[in-house]
Short mmCIF file of C-alpha atoms in Angstrom, two decimals:
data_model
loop_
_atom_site.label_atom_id
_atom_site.label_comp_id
_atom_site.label_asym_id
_atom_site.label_seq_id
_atom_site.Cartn_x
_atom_site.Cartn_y
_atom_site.Cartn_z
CA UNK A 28 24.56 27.56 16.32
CA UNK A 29 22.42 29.54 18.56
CA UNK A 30 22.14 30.75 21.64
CA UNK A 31 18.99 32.32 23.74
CA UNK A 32 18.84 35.89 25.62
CA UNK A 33 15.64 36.66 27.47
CA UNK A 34 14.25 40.32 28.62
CA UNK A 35 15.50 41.30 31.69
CA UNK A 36 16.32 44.82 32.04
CA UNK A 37 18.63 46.82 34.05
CA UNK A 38 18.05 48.59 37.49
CA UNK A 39 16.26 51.40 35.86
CA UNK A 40 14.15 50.01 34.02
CA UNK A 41 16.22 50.15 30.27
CA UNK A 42 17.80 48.04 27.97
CA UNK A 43 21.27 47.88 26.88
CA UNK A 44 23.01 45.51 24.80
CA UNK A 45 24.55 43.65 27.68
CA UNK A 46 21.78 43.59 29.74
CA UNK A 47 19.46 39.83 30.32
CA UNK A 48 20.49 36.91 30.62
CA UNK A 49 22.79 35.25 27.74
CA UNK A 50 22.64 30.82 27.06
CA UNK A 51 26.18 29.94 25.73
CA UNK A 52 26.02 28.49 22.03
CA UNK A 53 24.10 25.56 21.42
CA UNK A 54 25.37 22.86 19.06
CA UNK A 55 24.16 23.00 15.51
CA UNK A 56 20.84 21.23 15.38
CA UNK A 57 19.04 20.91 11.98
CA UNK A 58 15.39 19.91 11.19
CA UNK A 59 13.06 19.36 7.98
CA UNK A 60 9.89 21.48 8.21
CA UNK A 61 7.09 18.71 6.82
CA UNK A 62 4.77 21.13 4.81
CA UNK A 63 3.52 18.20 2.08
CA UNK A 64 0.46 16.14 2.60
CA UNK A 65 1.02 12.13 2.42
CA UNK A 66 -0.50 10.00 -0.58
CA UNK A 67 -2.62 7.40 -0.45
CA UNK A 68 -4.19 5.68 -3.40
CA UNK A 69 -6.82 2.41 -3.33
CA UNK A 70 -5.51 -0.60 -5.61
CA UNK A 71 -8.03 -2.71 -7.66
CA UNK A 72 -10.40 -0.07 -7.94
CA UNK A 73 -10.92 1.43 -10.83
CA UNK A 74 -13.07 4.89 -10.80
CA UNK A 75 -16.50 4.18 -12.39
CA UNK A 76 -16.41 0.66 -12.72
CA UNK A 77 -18.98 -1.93 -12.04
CA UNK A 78 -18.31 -4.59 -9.18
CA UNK A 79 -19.91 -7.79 -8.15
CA UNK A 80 -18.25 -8.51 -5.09
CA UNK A 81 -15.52 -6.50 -3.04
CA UNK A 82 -14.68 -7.65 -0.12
CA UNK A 83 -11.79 -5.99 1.40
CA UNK A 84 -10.22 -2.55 -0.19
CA UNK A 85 -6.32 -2.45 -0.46
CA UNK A 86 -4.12 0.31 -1.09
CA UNK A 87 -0.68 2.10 -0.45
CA UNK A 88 0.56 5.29 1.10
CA UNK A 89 3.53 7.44 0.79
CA UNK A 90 4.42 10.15 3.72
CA UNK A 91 8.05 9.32 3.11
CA UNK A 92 8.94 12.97 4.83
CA UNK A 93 7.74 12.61 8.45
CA UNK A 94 5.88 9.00 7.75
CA UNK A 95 2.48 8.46 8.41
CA UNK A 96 0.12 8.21 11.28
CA UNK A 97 -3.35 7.00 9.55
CA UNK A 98 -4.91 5.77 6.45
CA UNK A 99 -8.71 5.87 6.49
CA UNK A 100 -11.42 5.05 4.42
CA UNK A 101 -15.05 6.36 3.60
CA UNK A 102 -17.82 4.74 2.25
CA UNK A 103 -20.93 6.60 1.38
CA UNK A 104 -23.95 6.30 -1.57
CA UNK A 105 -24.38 10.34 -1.23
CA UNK A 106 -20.61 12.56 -0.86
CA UNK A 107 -22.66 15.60 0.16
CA UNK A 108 -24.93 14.39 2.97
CA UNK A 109 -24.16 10.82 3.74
CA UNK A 110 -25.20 8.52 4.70
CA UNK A 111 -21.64 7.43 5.62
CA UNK A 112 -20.74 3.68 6.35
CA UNK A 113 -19.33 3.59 10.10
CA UNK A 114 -17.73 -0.11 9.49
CA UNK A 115 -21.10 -2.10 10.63
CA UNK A 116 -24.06 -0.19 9.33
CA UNK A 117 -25.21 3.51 7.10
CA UNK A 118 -25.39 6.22 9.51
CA UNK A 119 -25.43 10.32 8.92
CA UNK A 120 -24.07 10.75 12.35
CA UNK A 121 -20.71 12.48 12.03
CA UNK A 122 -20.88 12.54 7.63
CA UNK A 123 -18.18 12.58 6.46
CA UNK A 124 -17.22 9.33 8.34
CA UNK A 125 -13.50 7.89 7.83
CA UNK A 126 -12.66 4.63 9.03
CA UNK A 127 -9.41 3.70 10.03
CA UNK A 128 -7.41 1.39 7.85
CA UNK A 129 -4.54 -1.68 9.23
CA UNK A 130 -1.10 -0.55 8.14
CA UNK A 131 1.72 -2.38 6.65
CA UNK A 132 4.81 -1.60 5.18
CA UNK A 133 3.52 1.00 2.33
CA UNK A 134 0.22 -0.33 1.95
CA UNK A 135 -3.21 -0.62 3.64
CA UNK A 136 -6.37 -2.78 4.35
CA UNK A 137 -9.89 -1.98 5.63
CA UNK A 138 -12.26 -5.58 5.64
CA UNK A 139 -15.05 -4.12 7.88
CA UNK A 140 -17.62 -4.56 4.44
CA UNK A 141 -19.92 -7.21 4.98
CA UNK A 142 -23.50 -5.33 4.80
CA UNK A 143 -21.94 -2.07 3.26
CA UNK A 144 -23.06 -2.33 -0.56
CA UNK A 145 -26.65 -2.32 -2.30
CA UNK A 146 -27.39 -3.69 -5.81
CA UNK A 147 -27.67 -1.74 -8.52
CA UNK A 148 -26.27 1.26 -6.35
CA UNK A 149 -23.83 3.65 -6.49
CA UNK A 150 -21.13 4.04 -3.63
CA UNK A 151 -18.07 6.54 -3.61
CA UNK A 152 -15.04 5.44 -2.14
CA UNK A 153 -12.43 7.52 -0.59
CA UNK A 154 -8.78 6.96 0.86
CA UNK A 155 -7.21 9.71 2.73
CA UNK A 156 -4.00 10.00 4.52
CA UNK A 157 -2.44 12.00 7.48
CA UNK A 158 1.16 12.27 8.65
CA UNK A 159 3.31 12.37 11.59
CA UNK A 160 3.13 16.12 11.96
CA UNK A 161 -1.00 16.72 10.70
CA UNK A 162 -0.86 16.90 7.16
CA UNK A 163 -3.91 15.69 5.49
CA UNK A 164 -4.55 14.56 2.41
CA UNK A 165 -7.21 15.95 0.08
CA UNK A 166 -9.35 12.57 -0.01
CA UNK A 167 -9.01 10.54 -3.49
CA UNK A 168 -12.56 9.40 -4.67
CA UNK A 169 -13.67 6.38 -6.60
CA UNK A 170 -17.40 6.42 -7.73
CA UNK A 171 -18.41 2.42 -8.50
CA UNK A 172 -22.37 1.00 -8.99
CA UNK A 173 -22.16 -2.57 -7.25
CA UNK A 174 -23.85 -5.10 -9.41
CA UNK A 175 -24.77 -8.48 -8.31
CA UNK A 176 -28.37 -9.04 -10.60
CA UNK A 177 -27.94 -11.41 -13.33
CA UNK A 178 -29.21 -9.88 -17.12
CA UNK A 179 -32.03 -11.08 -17.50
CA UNK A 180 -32.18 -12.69 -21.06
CA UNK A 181 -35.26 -13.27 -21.88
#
């Protein structure tokens, strides 16, 4: 229970016990302070693997406290300057560049990757999630080298 009592004062100018203005009791109201970032992990990707095609990255999230509010992706070939991808093109406006992911029920999907890998390249991938009340989670990177040149055999 609780009640509020604000700061007025009495004629003179002092404060007494029984002077300002007193609420009655409130009912007993309870509430979960959400101090825990969300989790969010890519599926299918394994960290330093080679990859010959990717066309869509999956994953799933857990902000089972206060829920979440976004799953995003980035896509970059450098972590420390960018350039980032922005979902049609490389740019190192705005590094580091997350783009927002389509929800479903505990898991994720980003398909804007048509143009967004080089042979013979390395990319770093990261998922990151934020909750209902701002948490943010500390971004989970996968590093991968996209391969799509056949050995040459001769």
């Amino acid at each position: 229970m609780a009640r509020s009592h604000d700061a007025s004062t009495l004629a003179d100018g002092n404060i007494s016990v029984s002077s300002g203005n007193v609420s009655a009791f409130s009912a007993v109201t309870s509430f979960i302070v959400d101090g825990t970032p969300p989790i969010s992990t890519m599926t299918g990707i394994v960290d330093g693997s080679y990859l010959n095609s990717l066309t869509v990255l999956n994953g799933t999230f857990d902000g089972s406290l206060s829920g979440i509010q976004t799953v995003a992706v980035r896509i970059t070939t450098n972590p420390a300057t960018g350039p980032d991808w922005d979902g049609a093109a490389f740019t190192f406006t705005g590094v580091p560049r997350y783009n927002a992911t389509t929800l479903g029920a505990g898991t994720w999907t980003y398909g804007s990757l048509t143009g967004a890998f080089t042979d013979n390249k390395i990319h770093y991938l990261y998922t990151r999630a934020t909750d209902l009340v701002g948490n943010v989670q500390t971004p989970v990177a996968y590093g991968i080298r996209y391969d799509v040149t056949q050995p040459n055999l001769a």
